[in-house]
Amino acid sequence: MHSTLDLNYTFVRKAVEGTVEMRIIEAGPVDFHGKIVARASSFPCDIMLHDSEHAGMLTAGEGAILQTARRVISVSVDETLLLTVAAATGGVCTVEFTPKRGCYDEERIACGDYKMMLKVTWSIVCW
């Protein structure tokens, strides 16, 4: 059995960690089918948080929170974090978050049959 791994990395100056939380507020189907991708504004590579084509459907846990394989993204305090939700039922929504030390941002979106709340909690890595 062979596997292929694509590995991309970059040095992040003045880094903050963004812990991503996604909560389903309203949905047609109970489970999420689609893709959830993160990226930093200056780094050209997407970071796949979830892809139901490969990982299966994403079931909301307690409090309707989606449990993704990855939740923490590092970005420079001088950049923005872009989160893109693409529902399999149609609809793509991208939200831009600006890092803030020791704070959080929330944004409500409608994407396909889903109404979701995206939350990013910021913590300092180095300054």
Coordinates of C-alpha atoms in Angstrom, one line a residue:
M1 CA 0.0 0.0 0.0
H2 CA 1.4 3.4 -1.0
S3 CA 0.3 6.8 -0.1
T4 CA 1.2 10.2 -1.5
L5 CA 1.6 13.2 0.8
D6 CA 1.8 16.8 -0.4
L7 CA 3.6 18.9 2.2
N8 CA 3.8 22.7 2.1
Y9 CA 5.1 24.9 4.9
T10 CA 6.2 28.5 5.5
F11 CA 7.8 30.5 8.2
V12 CA 5.2 32.7 9.9
R13 CA 6.4 35.9 11.5
K14 CA 4.5 37.5 14.3
A15 CA 2.3 34.4 14.4
V16 CA -1.1 34.0 16.1
E17 CA -3.1 30.8 16.2
G18 CA -6.7 30.8 15.1
T19 CA -8.8 28.0 16.6
V20 CA -11.7 27.4 14.2
E21 CA -15.1 26.4 15.4
M22 CA -18.0 25.7 13.1
R23 CA -21.5 25.4 14.4
I24 CA -24.6 24.4 12.4
I25 CA -27.5 26.8 13.3
E26 CA -30.0 25.5 10.8
A27 CA -29.7 22.7 8.2
G28 CA -31.7 20.7 5.7
P29 CA -29.7 17.5 6.3
V30 CA -28.3 16.9 9.8
D31 CA -24.8 16.0 8.6
F32 CA -22.5 18.3 6.7
H33 CA -21.6 17.3 3.2
G34 CA -19.0 19.4 1.4
K35 CA -15.6 21.0 1.9
I36 CA -14.2 23.4 4.5
V37 CA -10.9 25.1 3.6
A38 CA -8.7 27.6 5.3
R39 CA -5.8 29.7 4.0
A40 CA -3.7 32.7 5.0
S41 CA -4.0 35.7 2.7
S42 CA -0.3 35.6 1.7
F43 CA 0.2 31.8 1.4
P44 CA -1.1 30.4 -1.9
C45 CA -2.0 26.9 -0.5
D46 CA -5.3 25.8 0.9
I47 CA -5.5 23.9 4.2
M48 CA -8.2 21.3 4.0
L49 CA -10.2 21.1 7.2
H50 CA -12.8 18.7 5.9
D51 CA -13.7 17.1 2.6
S52 CA -16.7 14.7 2.8
E53 CA -15.7 13.1 -0.6
H54 CA -12.7 11.6 1.2
A55 CA -13.5 11.6 4.9
G56 CA -17.3 11.0 4.7
M57 CA -20.0 13.2 6.1
L58 CA -19.2 15.4 9.0
T59 CA -21.6 14.9 11.9
A60 CA -22.4 17.7 14.3
G61 CA -21.6 16.8 17.8
E62 CA -22.8 18.3 21.1
G63 CA -24.1 21.9 20.6
A64 CA -24.2 21.3 16.8
I65 CA -20.4 21.9 16.5
L66 CA -18.7 20.3 13.5
Q67 CA -15.7 18.1 14.6
T68 CA -13.1 18.6 11.9
A69 CA -9.8 16.8 11.6
R70 CA -7.9 20.1 12.0
R71 CA -9.0 23.2 13.9
V72 CA -5.9 25.3 14.5
I73 CA -4.4 27.5 11.8
S74 CA -1.3 29.8 12.3
V75 CA -1.3 33.1 10.5
S76 CA 0.7 36.3 10.8
V77 CA -0.9 39.2 12.7
D78 CA -0.3 41.2 9.5
E79 CA -2.5 38.8 7.4
T80 CA -6.0 37.6 7.2
L81 CA -7.4 34.1 7.6
L82 CA -9.9 33.1 4.9
L83 CA -12.3 30.3 5.6
T84 CA -14.3 28.8 2.7
V85 CA -17.3 26.6 3.1
A86 CA -18.5 24.8 0.0
A87 CA -21.7 22.8 0.6
A88 CA -22.3 19.7 -1.6
T89 CA -25.9 20.9 -2.0
G90 CA -24.7 24.1 -3.7
G91 CA -23.3 27.4 -2.5
V92 CA -19.8 28.6 -1.6
C93 CA -19.2 31.2 1.1
T94 CA -15.8 32.7 2.0
V95 CA -15.3 34.7 5.2
E96 CA -12.3 36.8 6.1
F97 CA -11.0 37.1 9.7
T98 CA -8.4 39.6 10.9
P99 CA -6.2 38.3 13.7
K100 CA -6.6 39.9 17.1
R101 CA -4.5 39.0 20.1
G102 CA -6.5 37.3 22.9
C103 CA -9.9 37.8 21.2
Y104 CA -12.4 36.1 19.0
D105 CA -14.4 36.8 15.8
E106 CA -17.7 35.3 14.8
E107 CA -19.5 35.4 11.4
R108 CA -22.9 33.8 10.4
I109 CA -23.2 32.5 6.9
A110 CA -25.7 30.8 4.7
C111 CA -24.3 28.2 2.4
G112 CA -26.5 25.8 0.5
D113 CA -29.0 24.2 2.9
Y114 CA -26.9 25.2 5.9
K115 CA -26.9 28.2 8.2
M116 CA -23.7 28.2 10.1
M117 CA -21.7 30.2 12.7
L118 CA -18.0 30.4 12.1
K119 CA -15.9 31.4 15.1
V120 CA -12.1 32.0 15.3
T121 CA -10.5 32.3 18.7
W122 CA -7.0 34.0 18.5
S123 CA -4.1 33.2 20.8
I124 CA -0.5 34.4 20.7
V125 CA 2.2 32.1 19.4
C126 CA 5.0 34.6 19.5
W127 CA 5.3 38.4 19.2

